Amino acid sequence: PAVVVVTPAGEEVFHRLSRDFADRLSEDEAIDVLRGLGLPPTEQAPPRPGSAAPGPKAMPIRAMSPYYRGAKFAVTAMKRRFPATGDDADRYIAQMDRYLAALSYLKD
């Protein structure tokens, strides 16, 4: 994943190219970058939801919680074995915690 922030004048003011799918900019970090621009908020129409039907390869919502918990605990175990991974592991664990919290808003 990559995040690139471009001002309305076309100037690139931030970019981050991640190493892999687990190395992502957190939502709070992205918002801080955008707030740091000091631009006024914009107005836009609310999004129109599309089809709510999952695709054929979609993970069922009921399977997401055990998946995220498993990923979290696997990384916790790896961090204990390999302490040098501490910062990366902590970011990944925090990401799984955010995903688990977001699941409370979904219904299967």
PDB file of C-alpha atoms in Angstrom:
ATOM      1  CA  PRO A   1       0.000   0.000   0.000  1.00  0.00           C
ATOM      2  CA  ALA A   2       1.001   3.569  -0.617  1.00  0.00           C
ATOM      3  CA  VAL A   3      -0.380   6.902   0.552  1.00  0.00           C
ATOM      4  CA  VAL A   4       0.314  10.088  -1.374  1.00  0.00           C
ATOM      5  CA  VAL A   5      -1.088  13.464  -0.300  1.00  0.00           C
ATOM      6  CA  VAL A   6      -1.221  16.183  -2.935  1.00  0.00           C
ATOM      7  CA  THR A   7      -2.319  19.756  -2.221  1.00  0.00           C
ATOM      8  CA  PRO A   8      -4.972  21.440  -4.384  1.00  0.00           C
ATOM      9  CA  ALA A   9      -2.057  23.224  -6.103  1.00  0.00           C
ATOM     10  CA  GLY A  10      -0.623  19.846  -7.153  1.00  0.00           C
ATOM     11  CA  GLU A  11       2.306  19.789  -4.698  1.00  0.00           C
ATOM     12  CA  GLU A  12       3.147  16.433  -3.144  1.00  0.00           C
ATOM     13  CA  VAL A  13       3.427  17.050   0.593  1.00  0.00           C
ATOM     14  CA  PHE A  14       3.490  13.495   1.928  1.00  0.00           C
ATOM     15  CA  HIS A  15       4.144  10.021   0.671  1.00  0.00           C
ATOM     16  CA  ARG A  16       4.621   6.675   2.293  1.00  0.00           C
ATOM     17  CA  LEU A  17       5.317   3.477   0.437  1.00  0.00           C
ATOM     18  CA  SER A  18       4.715   0.505   2.692  1.00  0.00           C
ATOM     19  CA  ARG A  19       6.819  -2.645   2.709  1.00  0.00           C
ATOM     20  CA  ASP A  20       3.874  -5.046   2.561  1.00  0.00           C
ATOM     21  CA  PHE A  21       0.129  -5.338   3.170  1.00  0.00           C
ATOM     22  CA  ALA A  22       0.547  -5.266   6.962  1.00  0.00           C
ATOM     23  CA  ASP A  23       2.582  -2.048   6.972  1.00  0.00           C
ATOM     24  CA  ARG A  24      -0.126   0.561   6.658  1.00  0.00           C
ATOM     25  CA  LEU A  25      -0.548   4.150   7.697  1.00  0.00           C
ATOM     26  CA  SER A  26      -3.050   4.226  10.551  1.00  0.00           C
ATOM     27  CA  GLU A  27      -6.242   6.216  10.199  1.00  0.00           C
ATOM     28  CA  ASP A  28      -5.067   8.634  12.903  1.00  0.00           C
ATOM     29  CA  GLU A  29      -1.719   9.173  11.153  1.00  0.00           C
ATOM     30  CA  ALA A  30      -3.468   9.901   7.843  1.00  0.00           C
ATOM     31  CA  ILE A  31      -5.833  12.388   9.485  1.00  0.00           C
ATOM     32  CA  ASP A  32      -2.899  14.117  11.220  1.00  0.00           C
ATOM     33  CA  VAL A  33      -1.122  14.510   7.864  1.00  0.00           C
ATOM     34  CA  LEU A  34      -4.242  15.998   6.280  1.00  0.00           C
ATOM     35  CA  ARG A  35      -4.954  18.313   9.225  1.00  0.00           C
ATOM     36  CA  GLY A  36      -1.356  19.494   9.050  1.00  0.00           C
ATOM     37  CA  LEU A  37      -2.074  21.034   5.652  1.00  0.00           C
ATOM     38  CA  GLY A  38      -4.329  23.622   7.301  1.00  0.00           C
ATOM     39  CA  LEU A  39      -6.840  23.493   4.450  1.00  0.00           C
ATOM     40  CA  PRO A  40     -10.504  24.271   5.012  1.00  0.00           C
ATOM     41  CA  PRO A  41     -12.858  21.296   4.893  1.00  0.00           C
ATOM     42  CA  THR A  42     -14.641  20.622   1.632  1.00  0.00           C
ATOM     43  CA  GLU A  43     -18.269  19.812   0.989  1.00  0.00           C
ATOM     44  CA  GLN A  44     -19.302  16.755  -0.940  1.00  0.00           C
ATOM     45  CA  ALA A  45     -22.400  14.690  -1.424  1.00  0.00           C
ATOM     46  CA  PRO A  46     -22.708  11.710   0.891  1.00  0.00           C
ATOM     47  CA  PRO A  47     -21.585   8.447  -0.677  1.00  0.00           C
ATOM     48  CA  ARG A  48     -24.223   6.274  -2.279  1.00  0.00           C
ATOM     49  CA  PRO A  49     -23.989   2.696  -1.069  1.00  0.00           C
ATOM     50  CA  GLY A  50     -23.573   0.117  -3.770  1.00  0.00           C
ATOM     51  CA  SER A  51     -24.547  -3.502  -3.700  1.00  0.00           C
ATOM     52  CA  ALA A  52     -24.312  -4.996  -0.228  1.00  0.00           C
ATOM     53  CA  ALA A  53     -23.918  -8.497  -1.600  1.00  0.00           C
ATOM     54  CA  PRO A  54     -20.451  -9.916  -0.885  1.00  0.00           C
ATOM     55  CA  GLY A  55     -18.357 -11.236  -3.710  1.00  0.00           C
ATOM     56  CA  PRO A  56     -17.638 -14.939  -4.104  1.00  0.00           C
ATOM     57  CA  LYS A  57     -14.269 -14.715  -2.304  1.00  0.00           C
ATOM     58  CA  ALA A  58     -15.380 -12.435   0.535  1.00  0.00           C
ATOM     59  CA  MET A  59     -14.684 -13.597   4.081  1.00  0.00           C
ATOM     60  CA  PRO A  60     -17.940 -13.893   6.037  1.00  0.00           C
ATOM     61  CA  ILE A  61     -18.213 -11.306   8.797  1.00  0.00           C
ATOM     62  CA  ARG A  62     -18.616 -14.085  11.392  1.00  0.00           C
ATOM     63  CA  ALA A  63     -15.144 -15.373  10.398  1.00  0.00           C
ATOM     64  CA  MET A  64     -13.388 -12.019  10.704  1.00  0.00           C
ATOM     65  CA  SER A  65     -13.230 -11.806  14.485  1.00  0.00           C
ATOM     66  CA  PRO A  66     -11.468 -15.166  14.944  1.00  0.00           C
ATOM     67  CA  TYR A  67      -9.187 -14.343  12.006  1.00  0.00           C
ATOM     68  CA  TYR A  68      -8.126 -10.960  13.448  1.00  0.00           C
ATOM     69  CA  ARG A  69      -7.731 -12.409  16.950  1.00  0.00           C
ATOM     70  CA  GLY A  70      -5.571 -15.209  15.533  1.00  0.00           C
ATOM     71  CA  ALA A  71      -3.429 -12.757  13.580  1.00  0.00           C
ATOM     72  CA  LYS A  72      -3.025 -10.608  16.683  1.00  0.00           C
ATOM     73  CA  PHE A  73      -1.955 -13.485  18.900  1.00  0.00           C
ATOM     74  CA  ALA A  74       0.375 -14.952  16.253  1.00  0.00           C
ATOM     75  CA  VAL A  75       2.197 -11.630  15.999  1.00  0.00           C
ATOM     76  CA  THR A  76       2.276 -11.352  19.788  1.00  0.00           C
ATOM     77  CA  ALA A  77       3.997 -14.761  19.934  1.00  0.00           C
ATOM     78  CA  MET A  78       6.460 -13.788  17.191  1.00  0.00           C
ATOM     79  CA  LYS A  79       7.285 -10.567  19.050  1.00  0.00           C
ATOM     80  CA  ARG A  80       8.161 -12.578  22.146  1.00  0.00           C
ATOM     81  CA  ARG A  81      10.454 -14.838  20.130  1.00  0.00           C
ATOM     82  CA  PHE A  82      11.980 -12.019  18.124  1.00  0.00           C
ATOM     83  CA  PRO A  83      12.004  -8.851  20.272  1.00  0.00           C
ATOM     84  CA  ALA A  84      13.648  -6.846  17.479  1.00  0.00           C
ATOM     85  CA  THR A  85      10.294  -6.877  15.690  1.00  0.00           C
ATOM     86  CA  GLY A  86       8.730  -4.929  18.579  1.00  0.00           C
ATOM     87  CA  ASP A  87       7.712  -1.698  16.825  1.00  0.00           C
ATOM     88  CA  ASP A  88       6.385  -3.450  13.715  1.00  0.00           C
ATOM     89  CA  ALA A  89       4.589  -6.018  15.845  1.00  0.00           C
ATOM     90  CA  ASP A  90       3.031  -3.337  18.030  1.00  0.00           C
ATOM     91  CA  ARG A  91       1.710  -1.465  14.969  1.00  0.00           C
ATOM     92  CA  TYR A  92       0.241  -4.666  13.523  1.00  0.00           C
ATOM     93  CA  ILE A  93      -1.373  -5.598  16.850  1.00  0.00           C
ATOM     94  CA  ALA A  94      -2.884  -2.099  17.087  1.00  0.00           C
ATOM     95  CA  GLN A  95      -4.219  -2.506  13.539  1.00  0.00           C
ATOM     96  CA  MET A  96      -5.891  -5.807  14.468  1.00  0.00           C
ATOM     97  CA  ASP A  97      -7.399  -4.122  17.553  1.00  0.00           C
ATOM     98  CA  ARG A  98      -8.861  -1.371  15.332  1.00  0.00           C
ATOM     99  CA  TYR A  99     -10.281  -3.972  12.945  1.00  0.00           C
ATOM    100  CA  LEU A 100     -11.814  -5.909  15.837  1.00  0.00           C
ATOM    101  CA  ALA A 101     -13.386  -2.716  17.193  1.00  0.00           C
ATOM    102  CA  ALA A 102     -14.795  -1.894  13.751  1.00  0.00           C
ATOM    103  CA  LEU A 103     -16.477  -5.308  13.586  1.00  0.00           C
ATOM    104  CA  SER A 104     -18.820  -4.253  16.380  1.00  0.00           C
ATOM    105  CA  TYR A 105     -20.529  -1.968  13.837  1.00  0.00           C
ATOM    106  CA  LEU A 106     -21.123  -4.737  11.295  1.00  0.00           C
ATOM    107  CA  LYS A 107     -23.898  -7.263  11.165  1.00  0.00           C
ATOM    108  CA  ASP A 108     -23.655 -10.641   9.481  1.00  0.00           C
TER     109      ASP A 108
END
